[in-house]
Short mmCIF file of C-alpha atoms and ligand atoms in Angstrom, two decimals:
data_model
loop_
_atom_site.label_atom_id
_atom_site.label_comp_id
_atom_site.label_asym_id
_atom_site.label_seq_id
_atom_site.Cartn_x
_atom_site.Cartn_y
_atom_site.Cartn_z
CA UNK A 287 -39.37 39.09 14.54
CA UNK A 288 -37.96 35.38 13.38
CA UNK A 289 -37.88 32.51 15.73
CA UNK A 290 -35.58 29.95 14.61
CA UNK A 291 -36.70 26.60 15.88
CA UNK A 292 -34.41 23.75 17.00
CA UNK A 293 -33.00 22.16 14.16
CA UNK A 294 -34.96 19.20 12.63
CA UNK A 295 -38.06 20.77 14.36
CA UNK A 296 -40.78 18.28 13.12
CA UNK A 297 -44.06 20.53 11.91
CA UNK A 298 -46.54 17.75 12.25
CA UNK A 299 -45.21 17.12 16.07
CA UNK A 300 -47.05 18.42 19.33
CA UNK A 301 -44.42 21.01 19.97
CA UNK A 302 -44.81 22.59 17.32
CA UNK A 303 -48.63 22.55 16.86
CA UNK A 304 -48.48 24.74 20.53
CA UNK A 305 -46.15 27.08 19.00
CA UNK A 306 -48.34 27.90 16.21
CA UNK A 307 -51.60 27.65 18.05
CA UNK A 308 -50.26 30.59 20.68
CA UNK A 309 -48.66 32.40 17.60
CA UNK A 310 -52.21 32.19 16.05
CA UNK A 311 -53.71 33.95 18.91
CA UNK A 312 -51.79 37.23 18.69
CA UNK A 313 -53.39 39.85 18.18
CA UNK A 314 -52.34 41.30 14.47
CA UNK A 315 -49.64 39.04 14.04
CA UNK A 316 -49.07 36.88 10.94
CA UNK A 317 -46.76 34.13 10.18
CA UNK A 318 -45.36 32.75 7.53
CA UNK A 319 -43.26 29.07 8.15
CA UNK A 320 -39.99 28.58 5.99
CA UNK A 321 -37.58 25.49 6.13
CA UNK A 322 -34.03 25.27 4.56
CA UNK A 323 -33.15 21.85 3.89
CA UNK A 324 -29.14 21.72 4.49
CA UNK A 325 -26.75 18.13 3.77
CA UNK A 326 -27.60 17.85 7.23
CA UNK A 327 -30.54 18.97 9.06
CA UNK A 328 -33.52 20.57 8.37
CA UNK A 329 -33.81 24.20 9.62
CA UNK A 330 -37.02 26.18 10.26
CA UNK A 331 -37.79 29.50 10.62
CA UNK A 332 -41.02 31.62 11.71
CA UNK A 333 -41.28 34.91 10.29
CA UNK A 334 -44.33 37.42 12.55
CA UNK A 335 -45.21 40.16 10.46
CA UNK A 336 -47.57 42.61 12.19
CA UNK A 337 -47.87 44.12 15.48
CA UNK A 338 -44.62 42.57 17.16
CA UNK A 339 -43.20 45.81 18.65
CA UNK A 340 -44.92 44.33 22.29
CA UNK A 341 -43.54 41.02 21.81
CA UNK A 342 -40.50 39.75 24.50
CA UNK A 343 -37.81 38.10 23.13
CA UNK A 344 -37.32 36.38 26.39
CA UNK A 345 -41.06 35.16 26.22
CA UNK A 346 -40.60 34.41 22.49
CA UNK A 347 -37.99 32.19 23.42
CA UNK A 348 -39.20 30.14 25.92
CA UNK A 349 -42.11 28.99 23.25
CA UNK A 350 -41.68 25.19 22.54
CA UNK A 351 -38.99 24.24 19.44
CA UNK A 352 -38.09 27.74 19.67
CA UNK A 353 -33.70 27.94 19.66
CA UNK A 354 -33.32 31.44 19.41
CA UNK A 355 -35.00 34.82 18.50
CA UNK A 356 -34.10 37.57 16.48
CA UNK A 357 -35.83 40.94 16.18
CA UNK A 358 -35.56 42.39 13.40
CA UNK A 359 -35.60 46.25 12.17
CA UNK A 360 -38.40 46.51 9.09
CA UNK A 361 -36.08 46.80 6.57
CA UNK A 362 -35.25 43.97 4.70
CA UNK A 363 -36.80 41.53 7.19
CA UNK A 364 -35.64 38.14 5.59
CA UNK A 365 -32.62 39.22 3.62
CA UNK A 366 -31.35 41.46 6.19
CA UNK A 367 -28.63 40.81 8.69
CA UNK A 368 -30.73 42.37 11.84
CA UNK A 369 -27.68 39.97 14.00
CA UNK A 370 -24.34 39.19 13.68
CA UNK A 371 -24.50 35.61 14.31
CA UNK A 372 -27.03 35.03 11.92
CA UNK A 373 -25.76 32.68 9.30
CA UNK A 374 -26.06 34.00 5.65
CA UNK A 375 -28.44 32.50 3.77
CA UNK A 376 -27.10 29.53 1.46
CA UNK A 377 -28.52 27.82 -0.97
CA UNK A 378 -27.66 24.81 -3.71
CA UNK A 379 -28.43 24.53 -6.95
CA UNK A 380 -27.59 21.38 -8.86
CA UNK A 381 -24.74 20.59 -6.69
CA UNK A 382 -23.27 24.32 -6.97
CA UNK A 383 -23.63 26.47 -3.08
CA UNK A 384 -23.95 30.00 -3.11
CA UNK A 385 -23.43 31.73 0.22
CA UNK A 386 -21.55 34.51 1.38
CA UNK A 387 -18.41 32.34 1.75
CA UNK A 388 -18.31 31.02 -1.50
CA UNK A 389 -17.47 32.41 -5.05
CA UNK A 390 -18.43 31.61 -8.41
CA UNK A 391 -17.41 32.93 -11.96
CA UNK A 392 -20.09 33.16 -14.66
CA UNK A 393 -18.83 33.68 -17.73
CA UNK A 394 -20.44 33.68 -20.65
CA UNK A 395 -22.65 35.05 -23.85
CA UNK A 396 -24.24 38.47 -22.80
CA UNK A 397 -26.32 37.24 -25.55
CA UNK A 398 -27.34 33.62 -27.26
CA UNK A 399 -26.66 34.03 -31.34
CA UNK A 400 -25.45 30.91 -32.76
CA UNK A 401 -24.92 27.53 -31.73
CA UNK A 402 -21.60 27.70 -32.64
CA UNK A 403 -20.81 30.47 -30.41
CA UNK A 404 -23.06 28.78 -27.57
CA UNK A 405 -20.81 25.89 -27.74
CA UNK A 406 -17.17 27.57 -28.44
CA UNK A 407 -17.63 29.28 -25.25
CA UNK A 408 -18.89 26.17 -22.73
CA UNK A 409 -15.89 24.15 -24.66
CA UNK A 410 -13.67 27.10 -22.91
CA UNK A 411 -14.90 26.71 -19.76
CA UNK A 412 -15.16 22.71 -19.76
CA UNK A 413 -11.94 23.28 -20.42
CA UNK A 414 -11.05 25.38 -17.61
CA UNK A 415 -13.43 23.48 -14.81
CA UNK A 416 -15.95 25.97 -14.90
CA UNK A 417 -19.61 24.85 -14.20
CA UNK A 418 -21.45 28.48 -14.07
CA UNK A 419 -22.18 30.64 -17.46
CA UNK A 420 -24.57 33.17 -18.53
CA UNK A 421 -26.42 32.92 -21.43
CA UNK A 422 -28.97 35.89 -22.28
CA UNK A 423 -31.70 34.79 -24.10
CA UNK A 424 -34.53 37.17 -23.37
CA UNK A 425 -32.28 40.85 -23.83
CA UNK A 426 -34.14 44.11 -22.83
CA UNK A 427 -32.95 46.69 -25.32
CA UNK A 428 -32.82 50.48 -25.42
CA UNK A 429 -33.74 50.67 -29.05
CA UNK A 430 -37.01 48.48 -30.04
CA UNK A 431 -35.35 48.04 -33.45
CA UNK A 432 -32.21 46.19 -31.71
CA UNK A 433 -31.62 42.32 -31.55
CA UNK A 434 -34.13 41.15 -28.95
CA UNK A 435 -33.08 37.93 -28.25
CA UNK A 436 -33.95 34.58 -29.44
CA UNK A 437 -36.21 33.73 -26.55
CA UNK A 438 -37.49 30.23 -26.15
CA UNK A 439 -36.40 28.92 -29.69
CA UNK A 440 -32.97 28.97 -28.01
CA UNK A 441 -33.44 27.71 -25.14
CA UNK A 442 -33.23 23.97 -25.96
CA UNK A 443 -30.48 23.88 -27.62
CA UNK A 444 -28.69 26.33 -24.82
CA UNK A 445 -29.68 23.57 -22.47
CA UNK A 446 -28.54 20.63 -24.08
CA UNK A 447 -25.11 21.66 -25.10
CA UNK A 448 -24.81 22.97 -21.38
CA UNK A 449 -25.54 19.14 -20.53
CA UNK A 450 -22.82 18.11 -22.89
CA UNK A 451 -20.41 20.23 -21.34
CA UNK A 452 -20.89 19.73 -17.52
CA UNK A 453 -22.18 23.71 -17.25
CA UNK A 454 -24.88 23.22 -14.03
CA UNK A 455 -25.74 26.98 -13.82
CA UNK A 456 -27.10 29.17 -16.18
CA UNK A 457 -28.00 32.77 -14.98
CA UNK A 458 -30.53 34.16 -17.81
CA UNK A 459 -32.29 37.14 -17.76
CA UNK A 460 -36.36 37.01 -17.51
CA UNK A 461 -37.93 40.18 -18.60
CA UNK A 462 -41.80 38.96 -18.25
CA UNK A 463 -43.47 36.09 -16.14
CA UNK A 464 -44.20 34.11 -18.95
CA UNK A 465 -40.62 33.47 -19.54
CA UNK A 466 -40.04 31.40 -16.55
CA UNK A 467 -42.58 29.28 -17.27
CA UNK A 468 -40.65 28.89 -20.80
CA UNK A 469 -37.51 28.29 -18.92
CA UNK A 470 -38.98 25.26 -17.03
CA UNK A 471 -41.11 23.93 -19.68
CA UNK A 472 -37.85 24.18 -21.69
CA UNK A 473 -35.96 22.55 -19.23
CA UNK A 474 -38.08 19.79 -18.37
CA UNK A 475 -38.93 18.92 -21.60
CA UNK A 476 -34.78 18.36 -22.47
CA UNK A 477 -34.64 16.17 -19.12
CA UNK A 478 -32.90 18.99 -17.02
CA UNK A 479 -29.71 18.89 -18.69
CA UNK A 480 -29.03 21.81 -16.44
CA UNK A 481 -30.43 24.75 -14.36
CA UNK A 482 -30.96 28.26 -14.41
CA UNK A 483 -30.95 30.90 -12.05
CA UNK A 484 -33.39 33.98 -13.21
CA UNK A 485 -31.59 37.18 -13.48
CA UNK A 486 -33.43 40.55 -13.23
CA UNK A 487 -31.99 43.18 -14.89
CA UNK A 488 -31.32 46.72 -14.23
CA UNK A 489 -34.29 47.79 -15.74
CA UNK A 490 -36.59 45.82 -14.25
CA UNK A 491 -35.13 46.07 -10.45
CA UNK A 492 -38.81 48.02 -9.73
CA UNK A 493 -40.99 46.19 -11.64
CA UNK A 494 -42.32 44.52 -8.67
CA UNK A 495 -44.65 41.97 -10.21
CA UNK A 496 -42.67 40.89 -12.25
CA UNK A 497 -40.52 40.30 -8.57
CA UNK A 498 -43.58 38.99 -6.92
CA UNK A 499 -43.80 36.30 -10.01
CA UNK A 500 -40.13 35.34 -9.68
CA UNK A 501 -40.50 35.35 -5.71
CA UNK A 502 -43.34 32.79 -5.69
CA UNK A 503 -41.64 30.60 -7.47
CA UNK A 504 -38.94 28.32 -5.88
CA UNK A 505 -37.64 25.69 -7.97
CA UNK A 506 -35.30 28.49 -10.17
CA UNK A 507 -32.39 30.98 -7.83
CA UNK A 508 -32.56 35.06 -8.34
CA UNK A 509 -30.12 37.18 -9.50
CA UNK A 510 -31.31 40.61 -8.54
CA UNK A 511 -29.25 43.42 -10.24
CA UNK A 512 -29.31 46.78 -8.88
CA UNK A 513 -31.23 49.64 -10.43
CA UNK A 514 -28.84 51.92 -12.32
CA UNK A 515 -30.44 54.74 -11.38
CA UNK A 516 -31.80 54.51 -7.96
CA UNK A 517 -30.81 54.18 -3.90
CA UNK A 518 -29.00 50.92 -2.99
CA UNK A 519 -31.62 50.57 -0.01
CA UNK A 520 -34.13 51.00 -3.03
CA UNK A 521 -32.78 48.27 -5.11
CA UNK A 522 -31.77 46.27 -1.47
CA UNK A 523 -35.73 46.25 -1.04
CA UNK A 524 -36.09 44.67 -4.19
CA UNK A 525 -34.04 41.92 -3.02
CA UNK A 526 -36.72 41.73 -0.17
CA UNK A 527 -39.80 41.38 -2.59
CA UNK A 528 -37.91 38.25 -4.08
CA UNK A 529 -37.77 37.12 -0.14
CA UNK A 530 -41.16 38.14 0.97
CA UNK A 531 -42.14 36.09 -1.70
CA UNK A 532 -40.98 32.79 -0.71
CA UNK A 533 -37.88 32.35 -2.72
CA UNK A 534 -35.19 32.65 -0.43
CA UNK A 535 -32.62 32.35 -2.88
CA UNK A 536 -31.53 35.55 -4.02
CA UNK A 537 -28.37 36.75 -5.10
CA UNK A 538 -27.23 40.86 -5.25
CA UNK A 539 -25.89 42.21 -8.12
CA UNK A 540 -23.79 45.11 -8.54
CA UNK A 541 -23.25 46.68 -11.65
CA UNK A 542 -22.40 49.73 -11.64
CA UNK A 543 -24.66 53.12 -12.09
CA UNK A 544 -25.77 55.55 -14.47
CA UNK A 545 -23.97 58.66 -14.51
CA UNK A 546 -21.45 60.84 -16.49
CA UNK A 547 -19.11 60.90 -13.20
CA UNK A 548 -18.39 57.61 -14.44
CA UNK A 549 -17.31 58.18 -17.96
CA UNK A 550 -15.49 57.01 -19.74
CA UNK A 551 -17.28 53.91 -18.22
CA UNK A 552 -20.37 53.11 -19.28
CA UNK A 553 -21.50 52.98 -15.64
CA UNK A 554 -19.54 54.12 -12.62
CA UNK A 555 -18.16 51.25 -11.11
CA UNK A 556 -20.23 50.53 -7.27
CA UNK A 557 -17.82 47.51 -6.20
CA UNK A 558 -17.37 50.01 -2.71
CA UNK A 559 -20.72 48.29 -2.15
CA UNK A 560 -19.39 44.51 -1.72
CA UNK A 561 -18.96 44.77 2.17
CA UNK A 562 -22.05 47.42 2.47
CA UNK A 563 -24.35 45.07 0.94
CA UNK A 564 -22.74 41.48 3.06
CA UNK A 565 -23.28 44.35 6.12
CA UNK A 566 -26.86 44.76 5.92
CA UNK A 567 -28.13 41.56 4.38
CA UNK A 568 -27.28 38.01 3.74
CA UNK A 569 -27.63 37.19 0.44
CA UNK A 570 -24.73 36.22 -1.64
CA UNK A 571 -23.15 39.45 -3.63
CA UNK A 572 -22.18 39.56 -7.08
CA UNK A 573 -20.37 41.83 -9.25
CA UNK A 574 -21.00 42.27 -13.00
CA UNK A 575 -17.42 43.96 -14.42
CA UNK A 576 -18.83 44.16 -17.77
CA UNK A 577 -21.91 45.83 -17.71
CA UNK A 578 -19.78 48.34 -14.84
CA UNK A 579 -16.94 49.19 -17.04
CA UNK A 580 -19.04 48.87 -20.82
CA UNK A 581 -15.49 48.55 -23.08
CA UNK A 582 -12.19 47.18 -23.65
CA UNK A 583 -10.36 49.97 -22.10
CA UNK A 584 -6.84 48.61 -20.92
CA UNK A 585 -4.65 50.34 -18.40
CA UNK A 586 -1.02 52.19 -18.84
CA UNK A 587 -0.11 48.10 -16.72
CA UNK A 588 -1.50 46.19 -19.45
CA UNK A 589 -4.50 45.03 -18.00
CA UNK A 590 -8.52 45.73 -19.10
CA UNK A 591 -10.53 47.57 -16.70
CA UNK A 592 -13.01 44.83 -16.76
CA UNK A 593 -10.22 43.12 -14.84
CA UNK A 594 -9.06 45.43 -12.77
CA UNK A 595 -13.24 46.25 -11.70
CA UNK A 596 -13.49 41.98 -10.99
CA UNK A 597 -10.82 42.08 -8.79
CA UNK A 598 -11.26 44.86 -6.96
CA UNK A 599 -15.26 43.64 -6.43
CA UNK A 600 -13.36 39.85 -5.42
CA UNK A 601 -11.43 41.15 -2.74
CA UNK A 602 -13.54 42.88 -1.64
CA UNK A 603 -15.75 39.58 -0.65
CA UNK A 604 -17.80 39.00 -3.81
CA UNK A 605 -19.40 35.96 -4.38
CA UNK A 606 -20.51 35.63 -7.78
CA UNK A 607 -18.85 37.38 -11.20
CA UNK A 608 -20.79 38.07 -13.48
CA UNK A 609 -18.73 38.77 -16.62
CA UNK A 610 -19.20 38.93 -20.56
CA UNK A 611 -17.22 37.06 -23.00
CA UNK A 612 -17.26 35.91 -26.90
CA UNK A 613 -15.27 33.68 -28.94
CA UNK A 614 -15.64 36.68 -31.59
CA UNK A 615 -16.75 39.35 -30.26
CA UNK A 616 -16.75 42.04 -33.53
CA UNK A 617 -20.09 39.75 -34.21
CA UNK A 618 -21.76 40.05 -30.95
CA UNK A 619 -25.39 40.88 -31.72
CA UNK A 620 -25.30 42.46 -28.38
CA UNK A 621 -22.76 44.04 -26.01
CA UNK A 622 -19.91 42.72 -27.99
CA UNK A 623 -17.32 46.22 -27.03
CA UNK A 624 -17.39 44.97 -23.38
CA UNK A 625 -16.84 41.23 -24.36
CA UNK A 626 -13.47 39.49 -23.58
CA UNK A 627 -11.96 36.85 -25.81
CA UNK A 628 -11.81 33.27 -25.13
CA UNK A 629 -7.87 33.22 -25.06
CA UNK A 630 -8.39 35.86 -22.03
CA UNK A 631 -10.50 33.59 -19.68
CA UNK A 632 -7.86 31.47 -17.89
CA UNK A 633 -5.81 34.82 -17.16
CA UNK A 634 -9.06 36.57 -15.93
CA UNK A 635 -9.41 32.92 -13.91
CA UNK A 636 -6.37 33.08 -12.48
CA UNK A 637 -6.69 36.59 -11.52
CA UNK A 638 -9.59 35.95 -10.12
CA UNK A 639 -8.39 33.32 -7.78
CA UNK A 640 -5.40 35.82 -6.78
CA UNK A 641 -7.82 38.12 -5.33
CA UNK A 642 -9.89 35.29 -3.90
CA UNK A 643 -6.65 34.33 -2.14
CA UNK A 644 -5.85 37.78 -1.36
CA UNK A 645 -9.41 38.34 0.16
CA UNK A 646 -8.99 34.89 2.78
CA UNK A 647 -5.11 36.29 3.35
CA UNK A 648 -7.28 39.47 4.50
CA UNK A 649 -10.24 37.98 6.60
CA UNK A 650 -7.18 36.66 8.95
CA UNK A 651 -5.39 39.67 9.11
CA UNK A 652 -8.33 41.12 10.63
CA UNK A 653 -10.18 38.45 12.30
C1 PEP B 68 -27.04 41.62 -18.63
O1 PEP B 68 -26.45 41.14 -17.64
O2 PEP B 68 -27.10 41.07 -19.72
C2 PEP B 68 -27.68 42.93 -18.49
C3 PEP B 68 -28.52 43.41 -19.42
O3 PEP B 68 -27.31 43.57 -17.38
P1 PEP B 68 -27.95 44.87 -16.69
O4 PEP B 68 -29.39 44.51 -16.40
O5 PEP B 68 -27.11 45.02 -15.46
O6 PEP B 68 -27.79 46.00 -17.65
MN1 MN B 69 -25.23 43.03 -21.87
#
């Protein structure tokens, strides 16, 4: 069950010490406070985990501070929608919102290699008013003998040039708790030239501690892939470890999964799951095209399947891309078949803001 207090609820006033002094005194019921600070008021939320099945929501909401209650099915207790009205969770992260009603292109290096490269590729998207990239430093590969990323040597350097060219989002890929800690040490010590949001990958969508890690922390976003080769509700629960954590601000990643029905993509392509996943929780959803589709195949119209899998993920309510790109892509050190070129990235913008279009030209038609 959540209450959701009256905005700008103050914790340290009388109301609210009654609240949590008879919330105390349930039997088998334990709370856990959490406050979103928005541009304009402060909102707070009590999550009871326990015994709440004998709990009135009438009573619940006649508590002091209390606005409204909302009970909640045990799934996916924070992430999940349990109500229609319940706003999706938003969050900001130097100056950028993600929310369900916002949408965001990351493009970018599927993997650091050279400075050069680093640099060609945030010139691009200086160029084309882009603040969001990805930039893998940390890569989890199949083959122990394949490039493993530069880890932390890179990361200073990643973070200053992002500085120089007004990039305010990095999502990077953390394969071990240590690596945050390198992240922030790395950041702080270049004077937060930028920020990152953590990325899980595919393979790691189960590795719960290393969720529980990323979920305590709050000063760093999620992006939570999905697990290639398990349930959505499995890899949906992930999501919810991030939550349960603390760190409400998780995004969903789709990427496609592992199978040969997908062939000749690398992984079949899941973007059907957009409105399932905004259904049942929400967290922001993103689509990753590239690590979907896995090549440069281009249709009998002309146009790669990498952009015919981002806009069919876009208007279908995405609101993050996720996509792979390289100003030379025949050196990639990793996932170069799947990059596009830098010439290609204010069509695929464009495109992109078709759908976008397309998808508002939609929500009216059926609101
Ligand atoms: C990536 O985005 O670089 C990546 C490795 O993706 P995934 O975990 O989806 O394979
Ligand atoms: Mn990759």
């Amino acid at each position: 069950m959540i209450l959701i207090l009256e905005p700008n609820t103050d914790l340290e006033g009388e109301g609210h010490r009654r609240l949590m002094q008879y919330l105390e005194s349930l039997p088998n019921v334990q709370t856990r406070v959490h406050q979103v600070k928005g541009a304009e008021q402060v909102l707070t939320e009590v999550y009871l985990i326990g015994d709440t099945k004998s709990l009135s929501v009438e009573d619940m909401a006649a508590l002091p501070t209390v606005e409204r209650v909302v009970r909640v099915s045990e799934e996916y207790r924070v992430i999940g929608r349990h109500d229609t009205d319940q706003p999706s969770l938003s969050f900001t992260c130097n100056g950028v919102t993600f929310s369900q009603d916002h949408l965001h292109v990351f493009a970018g290096l599927c993997a650091v290699d050279t400075p050069e490269h680093v640099e060609q590729m945030m010139r691009a998207l200086q160029a084309e008013g882009q603040v969001c990239t990805r930039m893998g430093a940390y890569k989890p590969r199949t083959s122990p003998y394949a490039f493993q990323g530069h880890g932390r040597d890179c990361l200073p350097w990643v973070f200053e040039l992002a500085g120089k060219y007004g990039i305010r989002v990095i999502a990077m890929e953390v394969t071990h708790e240590a690596h945050v800690d390198e992240i922030r040490e790395a950041l702080e010590r270049t004077g937060h030239p930028t920020a990152v949001m953590l990325q899980i990958g595919t393979r790691n969508t189960q590795n719960f501690e290393l969720l529980k890690a990323v979920g305590r922390q709050r000063d760093m976003p999620v992006l939570l892939k999905r697990g290639f080769g398990i349930t959505l509700e499995e890899s949906l629960n992930a999501a919810e470890y991030l939550a349960s954590e603390g760190n409400h601000q998780v995004i969903f990643g789709l990427r496609g999964v592992k199978t040969h029905m997908g062939d000749p993509h690398r992984n079949l392509v899941d973007f059907a799951h957009v409105p399932v996943v905004r259904r049942l929780t929400r967290v922001p959803v993103c689509v990753d095209p590239s690590h979907s589709v896995g090549g440069r195949f281009r249709s009998s119209d002309g146009i790669l399947d990498v952009a015919h899998a981002t806009i069919q993920g876009v208007v279908a309510g995405a609101n993050m891309v996720l996509v792979d790109f390289h100003p030379h892509p025949e050196t990639a050190l990793v996932d170069g078949p799947q990059a596009l070129l830098l010439d290609e990235l204010a069509p695929f913008l464009q495109d992109v803001s078709l759908a976008r279009e397309t998808y508002l030209k939609r929500l009216e038609l059926w609101g």
